mmCIF file of C-alpha atoms in Angstrom:
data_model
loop_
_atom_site.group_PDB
_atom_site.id
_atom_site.type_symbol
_atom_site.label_atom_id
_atom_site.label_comp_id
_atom_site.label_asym_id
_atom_site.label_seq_id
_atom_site.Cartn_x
_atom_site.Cartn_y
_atom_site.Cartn_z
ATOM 1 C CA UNK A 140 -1.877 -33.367 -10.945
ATOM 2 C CA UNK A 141 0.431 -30.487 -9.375
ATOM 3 C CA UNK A 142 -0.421 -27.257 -8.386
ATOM 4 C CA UNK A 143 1.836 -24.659 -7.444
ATOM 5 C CA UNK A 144 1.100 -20.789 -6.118
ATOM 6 C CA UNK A 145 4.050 -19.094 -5.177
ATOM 7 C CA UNK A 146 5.557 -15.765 -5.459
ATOM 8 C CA UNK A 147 9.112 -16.912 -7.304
ATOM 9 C CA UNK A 148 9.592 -16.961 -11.099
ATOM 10 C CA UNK A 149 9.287 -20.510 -12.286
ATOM 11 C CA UNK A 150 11.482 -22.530 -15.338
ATOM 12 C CA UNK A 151 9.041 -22.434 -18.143
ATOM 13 C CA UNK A 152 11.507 -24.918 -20.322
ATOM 14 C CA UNK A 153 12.028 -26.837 -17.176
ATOM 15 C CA UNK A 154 8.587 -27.203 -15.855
ATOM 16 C CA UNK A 155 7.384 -28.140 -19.570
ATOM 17 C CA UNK A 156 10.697 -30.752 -20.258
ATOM 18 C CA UNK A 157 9.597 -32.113 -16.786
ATOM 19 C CA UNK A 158 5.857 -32.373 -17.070
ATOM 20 C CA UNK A 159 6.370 -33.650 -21.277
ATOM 21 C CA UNK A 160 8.700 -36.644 -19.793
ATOM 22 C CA UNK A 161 7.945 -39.987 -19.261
ATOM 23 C CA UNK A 162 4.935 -40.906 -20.686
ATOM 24 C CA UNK A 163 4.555 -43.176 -24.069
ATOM 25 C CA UNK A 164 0.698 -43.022 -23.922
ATOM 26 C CA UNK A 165 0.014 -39.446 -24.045
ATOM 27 C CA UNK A 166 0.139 -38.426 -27.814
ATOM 28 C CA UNK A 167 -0.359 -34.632 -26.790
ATOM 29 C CA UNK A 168 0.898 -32.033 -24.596
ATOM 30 C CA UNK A 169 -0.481 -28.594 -24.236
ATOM 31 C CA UNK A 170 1.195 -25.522 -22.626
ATOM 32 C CA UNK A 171 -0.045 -22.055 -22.275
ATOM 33 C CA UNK A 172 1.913 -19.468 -20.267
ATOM 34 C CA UNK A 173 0.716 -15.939 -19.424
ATOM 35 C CA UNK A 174 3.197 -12.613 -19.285
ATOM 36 C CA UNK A 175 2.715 -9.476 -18.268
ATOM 37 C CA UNK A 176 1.999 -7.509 -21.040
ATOM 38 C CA UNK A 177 3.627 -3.536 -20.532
ATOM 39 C CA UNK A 178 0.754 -1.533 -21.827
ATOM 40 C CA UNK A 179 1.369 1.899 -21.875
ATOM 41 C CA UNK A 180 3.981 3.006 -18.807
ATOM 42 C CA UNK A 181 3.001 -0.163 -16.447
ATOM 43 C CA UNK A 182 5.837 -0.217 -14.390
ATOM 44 C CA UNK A 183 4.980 -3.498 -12.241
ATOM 45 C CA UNK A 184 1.521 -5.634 -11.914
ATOM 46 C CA UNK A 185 1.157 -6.504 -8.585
ATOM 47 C CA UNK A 186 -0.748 -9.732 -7.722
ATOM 48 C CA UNK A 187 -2.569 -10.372 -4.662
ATOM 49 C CA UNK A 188 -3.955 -13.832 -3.527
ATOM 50 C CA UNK A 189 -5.871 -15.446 -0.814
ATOM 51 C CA UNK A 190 -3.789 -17.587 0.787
ATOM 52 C CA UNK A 191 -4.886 -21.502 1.336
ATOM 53 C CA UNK A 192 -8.186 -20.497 -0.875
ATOM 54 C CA UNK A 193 -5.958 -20.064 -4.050
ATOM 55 C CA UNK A 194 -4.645 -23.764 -3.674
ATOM 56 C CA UNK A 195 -8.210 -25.023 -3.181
ATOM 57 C CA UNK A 196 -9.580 -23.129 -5.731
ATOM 58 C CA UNK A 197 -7.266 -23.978 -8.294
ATOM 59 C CA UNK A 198 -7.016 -27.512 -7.195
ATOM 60 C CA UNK A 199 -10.940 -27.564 -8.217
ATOM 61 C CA UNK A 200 -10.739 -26.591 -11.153
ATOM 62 C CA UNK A 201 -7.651 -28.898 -11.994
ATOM 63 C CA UNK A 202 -9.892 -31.594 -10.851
ATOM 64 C CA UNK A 203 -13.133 -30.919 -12.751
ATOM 65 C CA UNK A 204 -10.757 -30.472 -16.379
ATOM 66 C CA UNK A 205 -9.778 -34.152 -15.472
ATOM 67 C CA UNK A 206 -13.535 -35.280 -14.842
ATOM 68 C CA UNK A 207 -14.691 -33.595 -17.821
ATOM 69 C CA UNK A 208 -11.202 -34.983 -20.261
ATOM 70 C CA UNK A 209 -9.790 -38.053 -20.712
ATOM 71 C CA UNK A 210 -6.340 -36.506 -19.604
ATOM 72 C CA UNK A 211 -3.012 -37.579 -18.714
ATOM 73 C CA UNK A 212 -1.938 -35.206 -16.170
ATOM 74 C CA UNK A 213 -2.446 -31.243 -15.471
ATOM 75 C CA UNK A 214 0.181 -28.804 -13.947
ATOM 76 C CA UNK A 215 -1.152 -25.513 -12.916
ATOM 77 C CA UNK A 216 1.411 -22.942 -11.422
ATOM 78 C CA UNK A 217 0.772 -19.397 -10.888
ATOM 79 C CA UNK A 218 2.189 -16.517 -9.151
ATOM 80 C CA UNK A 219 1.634 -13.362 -6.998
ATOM 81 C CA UNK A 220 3.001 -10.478 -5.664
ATOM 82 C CA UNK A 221 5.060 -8.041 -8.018
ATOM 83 C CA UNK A 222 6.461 -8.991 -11.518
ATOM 84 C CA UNK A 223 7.503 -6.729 -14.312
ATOM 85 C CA UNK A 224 6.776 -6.459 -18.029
ATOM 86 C CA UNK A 225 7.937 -9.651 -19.738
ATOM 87 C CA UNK A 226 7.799 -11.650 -16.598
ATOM 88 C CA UNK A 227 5.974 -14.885 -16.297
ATOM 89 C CA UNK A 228 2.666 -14.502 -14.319
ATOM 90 C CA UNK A 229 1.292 -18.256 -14.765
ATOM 91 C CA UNK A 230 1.327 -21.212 -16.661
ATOM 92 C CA UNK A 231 -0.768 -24.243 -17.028
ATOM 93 C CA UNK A 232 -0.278 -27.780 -19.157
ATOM 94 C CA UNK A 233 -1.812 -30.548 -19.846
ATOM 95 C CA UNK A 234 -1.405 -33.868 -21.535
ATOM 96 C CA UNK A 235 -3.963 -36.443 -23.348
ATOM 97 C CA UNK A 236 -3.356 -39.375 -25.512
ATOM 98 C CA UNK A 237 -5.477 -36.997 -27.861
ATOM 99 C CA UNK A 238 -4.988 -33.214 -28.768
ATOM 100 C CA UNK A 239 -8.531 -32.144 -28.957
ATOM 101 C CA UNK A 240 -8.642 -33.201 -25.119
ATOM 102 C CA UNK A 241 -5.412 -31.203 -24.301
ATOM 103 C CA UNK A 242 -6.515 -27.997 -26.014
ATOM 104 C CA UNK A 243 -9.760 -28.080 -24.368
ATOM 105 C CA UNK A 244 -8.889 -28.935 -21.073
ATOM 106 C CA UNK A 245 -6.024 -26.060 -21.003
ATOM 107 C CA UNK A 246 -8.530 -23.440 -22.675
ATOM 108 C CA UNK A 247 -11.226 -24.469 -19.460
ATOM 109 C CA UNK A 248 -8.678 -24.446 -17.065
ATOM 110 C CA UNK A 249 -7.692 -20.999 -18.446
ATOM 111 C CA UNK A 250 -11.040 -19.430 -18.504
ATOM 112 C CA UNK A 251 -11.924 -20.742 -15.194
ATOM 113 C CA UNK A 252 -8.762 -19.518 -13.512
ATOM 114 C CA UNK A 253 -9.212 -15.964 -14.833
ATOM 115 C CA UNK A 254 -12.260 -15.608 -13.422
ATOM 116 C CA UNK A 255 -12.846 -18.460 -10.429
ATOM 117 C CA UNK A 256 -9.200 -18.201 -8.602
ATOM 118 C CA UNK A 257 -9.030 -15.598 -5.894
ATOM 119 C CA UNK A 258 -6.285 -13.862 -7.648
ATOM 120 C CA UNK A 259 -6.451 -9.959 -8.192
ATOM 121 C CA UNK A 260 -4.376 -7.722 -10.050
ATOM 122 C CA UNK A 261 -3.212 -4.327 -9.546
ATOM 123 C CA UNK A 262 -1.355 -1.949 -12.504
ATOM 124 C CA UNK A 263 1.589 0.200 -10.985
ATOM 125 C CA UNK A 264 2.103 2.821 -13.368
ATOM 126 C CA UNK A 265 3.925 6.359 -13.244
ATOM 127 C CA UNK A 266 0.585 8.445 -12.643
ATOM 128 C CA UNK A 267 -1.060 6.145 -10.221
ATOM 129 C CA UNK A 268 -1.993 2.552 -9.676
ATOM 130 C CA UNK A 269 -4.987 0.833 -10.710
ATOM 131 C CA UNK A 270 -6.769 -2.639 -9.911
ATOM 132 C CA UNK A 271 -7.865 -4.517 -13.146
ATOM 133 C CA UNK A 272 -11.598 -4.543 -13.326
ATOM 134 C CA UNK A 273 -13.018 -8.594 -14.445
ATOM 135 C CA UNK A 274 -14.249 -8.111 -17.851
ATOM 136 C CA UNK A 275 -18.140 -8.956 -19.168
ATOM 137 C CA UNK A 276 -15.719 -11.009 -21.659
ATOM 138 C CA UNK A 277 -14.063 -12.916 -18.701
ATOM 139 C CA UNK A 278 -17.597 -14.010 -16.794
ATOM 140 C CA UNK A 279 -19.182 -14.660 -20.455
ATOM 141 C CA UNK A 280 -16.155 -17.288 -21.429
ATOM 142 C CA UNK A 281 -17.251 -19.649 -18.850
ATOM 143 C CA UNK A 282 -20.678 -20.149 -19.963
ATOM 144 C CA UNK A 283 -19.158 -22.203 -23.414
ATOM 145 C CA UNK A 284 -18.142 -25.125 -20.454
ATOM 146 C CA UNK B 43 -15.349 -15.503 12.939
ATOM 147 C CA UNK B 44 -12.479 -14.203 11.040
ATOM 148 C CA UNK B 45 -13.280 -11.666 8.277
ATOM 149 C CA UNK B 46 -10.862 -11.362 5.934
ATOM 150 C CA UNK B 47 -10.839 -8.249 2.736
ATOM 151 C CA UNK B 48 -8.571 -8.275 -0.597
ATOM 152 C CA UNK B 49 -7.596 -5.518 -2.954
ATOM 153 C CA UNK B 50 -9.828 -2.457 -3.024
ATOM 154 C CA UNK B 51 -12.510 -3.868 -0.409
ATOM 155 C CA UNK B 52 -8.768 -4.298 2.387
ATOM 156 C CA UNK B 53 -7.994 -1.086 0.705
ATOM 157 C CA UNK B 54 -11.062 0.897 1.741
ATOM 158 C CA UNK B 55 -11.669 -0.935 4.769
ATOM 159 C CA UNK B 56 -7.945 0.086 6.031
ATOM 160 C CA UNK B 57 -7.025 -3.443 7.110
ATOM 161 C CA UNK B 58 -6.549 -7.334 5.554
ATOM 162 C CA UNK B 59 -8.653 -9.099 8.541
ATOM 163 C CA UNK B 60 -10.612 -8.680 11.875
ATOM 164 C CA UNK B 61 -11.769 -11.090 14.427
ATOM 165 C CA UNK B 62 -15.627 -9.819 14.891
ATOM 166 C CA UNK B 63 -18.505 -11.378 17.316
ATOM 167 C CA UNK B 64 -21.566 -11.278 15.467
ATOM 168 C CA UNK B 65 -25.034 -13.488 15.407
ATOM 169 C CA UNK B 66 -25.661 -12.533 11.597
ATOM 170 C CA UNK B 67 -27.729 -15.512 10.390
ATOM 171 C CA UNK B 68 -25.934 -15.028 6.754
ATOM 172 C CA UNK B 69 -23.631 -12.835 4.722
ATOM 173 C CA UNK B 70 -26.187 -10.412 3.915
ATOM 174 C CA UNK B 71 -27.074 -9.794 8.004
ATOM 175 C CA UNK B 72 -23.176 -9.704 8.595
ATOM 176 C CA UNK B 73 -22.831 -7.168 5.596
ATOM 177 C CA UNK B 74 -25.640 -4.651 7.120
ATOM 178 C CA UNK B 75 -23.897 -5.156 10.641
ATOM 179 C CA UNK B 76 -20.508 -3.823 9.162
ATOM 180 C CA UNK B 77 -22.228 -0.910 6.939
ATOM 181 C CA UNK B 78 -23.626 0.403 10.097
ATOM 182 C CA UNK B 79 -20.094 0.514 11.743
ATOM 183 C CA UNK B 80 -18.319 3.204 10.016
ATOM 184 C CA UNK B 81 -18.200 5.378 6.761
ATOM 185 C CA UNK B 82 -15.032 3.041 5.164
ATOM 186 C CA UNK B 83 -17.399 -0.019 5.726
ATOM 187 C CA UNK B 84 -20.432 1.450 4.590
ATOM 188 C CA UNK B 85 -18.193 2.543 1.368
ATOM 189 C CA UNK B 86 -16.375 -0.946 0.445
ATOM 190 C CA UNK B 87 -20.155 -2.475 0.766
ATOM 191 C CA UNK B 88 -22.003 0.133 -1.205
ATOM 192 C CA UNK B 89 -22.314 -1.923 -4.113
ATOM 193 C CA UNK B 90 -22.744 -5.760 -3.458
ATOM 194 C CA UNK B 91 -22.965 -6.395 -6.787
ATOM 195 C CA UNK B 92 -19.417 -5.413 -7.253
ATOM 196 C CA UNK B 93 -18.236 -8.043 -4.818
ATOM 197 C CA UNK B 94 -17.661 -10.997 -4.278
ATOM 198 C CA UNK B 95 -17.664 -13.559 -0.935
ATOM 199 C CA UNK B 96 -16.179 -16.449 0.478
ATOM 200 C CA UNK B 97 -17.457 -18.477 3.219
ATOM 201 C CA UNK B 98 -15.094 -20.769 4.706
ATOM 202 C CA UNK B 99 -12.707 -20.487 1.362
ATOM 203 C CA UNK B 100 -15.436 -21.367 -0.803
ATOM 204 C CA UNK B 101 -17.067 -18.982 -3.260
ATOM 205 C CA UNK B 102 -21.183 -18.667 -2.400
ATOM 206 C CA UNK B 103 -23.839 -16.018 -2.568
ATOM 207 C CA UNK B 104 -24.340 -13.082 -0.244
ATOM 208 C CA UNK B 105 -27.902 -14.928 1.060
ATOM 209 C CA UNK B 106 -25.916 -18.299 2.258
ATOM 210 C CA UNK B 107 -26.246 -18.957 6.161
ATOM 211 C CA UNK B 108 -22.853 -18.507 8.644
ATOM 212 C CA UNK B 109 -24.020 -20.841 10.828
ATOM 213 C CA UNK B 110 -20.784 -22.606 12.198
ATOM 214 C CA UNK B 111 -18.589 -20.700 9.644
ATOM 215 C CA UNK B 112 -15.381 -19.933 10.821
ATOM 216 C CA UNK B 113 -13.753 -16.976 7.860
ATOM 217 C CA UNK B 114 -15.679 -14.921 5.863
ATOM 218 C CA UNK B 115 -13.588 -12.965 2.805
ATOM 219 C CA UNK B 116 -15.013 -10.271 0.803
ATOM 220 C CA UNK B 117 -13.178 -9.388 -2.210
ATOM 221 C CA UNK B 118 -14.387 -7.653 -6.109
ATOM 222 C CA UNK B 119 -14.729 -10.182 -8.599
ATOM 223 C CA UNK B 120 -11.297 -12.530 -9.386
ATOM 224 C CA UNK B 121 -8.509 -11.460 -12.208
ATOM 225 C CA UNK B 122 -6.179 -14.060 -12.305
ATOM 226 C CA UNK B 123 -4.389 -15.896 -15.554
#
């Protein structure tokens, strides 16, 4: 298991090459990577953290997708501070010797991490700046684990 | 202890974190000791159900004791992915 929070862009190809190799008994790999999507005139999303929570947080949840999944191995790496439309905010993988495993351990690991990881994100934008608001949506998608 | 805010709560507050001497018993008692402070406190806590807290980097409930608890964070509720 790796987890990474840091505030540089990270290799998608790389990271998911590196995390695919090696392994003859895992049958599936998963990888979902989220971007900054430039609604309207967002200029930059700015992502705070809390530092030393984050890791343990995310770490957590990392652990409790491998209790819950027979998996091979999960990589969770996301970022903070400011990134621009198009840029890579986070990515997390997974890999199982079955794909119904992978899936479902990257979808938890995705809905948990929205809405369990002291991240928090603010819109920069040409008339003003604005923190996201969690979503009814967000809270509601963890009750299906 | 160390309190510590994030995004709009450090925003309104006017600072990240603050070393503060308290007895609160819980989060709740600390919560009603900052609201009587000052206006910006009394304004970031105004609605505890828009928050969120931390005690000792772990997530827990506004009613949960601080007994031996070294950092307290208050932040709104987490938008990461």
């Amino acid at each position: 298991m790796r987890v990474v929070v840091q505030e540089a862009p990270f290799d998608f190809g790389a990271e998911c090459d590196r995390f695919a190799a090696g392994r003859r008994d895992m049958g599936a790999v998963v990888t979902f990577t989220g971007v900054v999507r430039g609604d309207g005139d967002l200029a930059t999303m700015e992502i705070e953290h809390y530092p030393g929570m984050t890791e343990k947080a995310l770490t957590a949840i990392a652990e409790e997708a491998q209790a819950r999944w027979s998996l091979g191995d999960v990589l969770v790496i996301h970022r903070h501070g400011p990134m621009r439309p198009g840029e890579r905010i986070m990515m997390v993988a997974t890999t199982a010797p079955h794909r119904r495993d992978a899936f479902e351990a990257a979808e938890y690991l995705m809905d948990y991490l929205k809405s369990r990881a002291p991240f928090w994100k603010k819109e920069r934008a040409k008339d003003g700046d604005k923190w996201v608001a969690a979503t009814e949506a967000d809270e509601q998608a963890l009750t299906r684990w | 202890m160390d309190v510590l805010y994030f995004a709009w709560v450090r925003e309104r507050i006017g600072l990240p974190k603050e070393r503060i001497e308290t007895s609160a018993a819980t989060v709740t008692e600390l919560v009603e000791e900052l609201r009587a402070r000052e206006e910006r406190y009394a304004v970031a806590f105004e609605d505890l159900s828009a928050l969120r807290v931390a005690v000792d980097q772990q997530l827990t409930d506004f009613d949960a004791a601080l007994a031996g608890a070294r950092e307290v964070a208050f932040f709104p509720p987490m938008t990461g992915g």
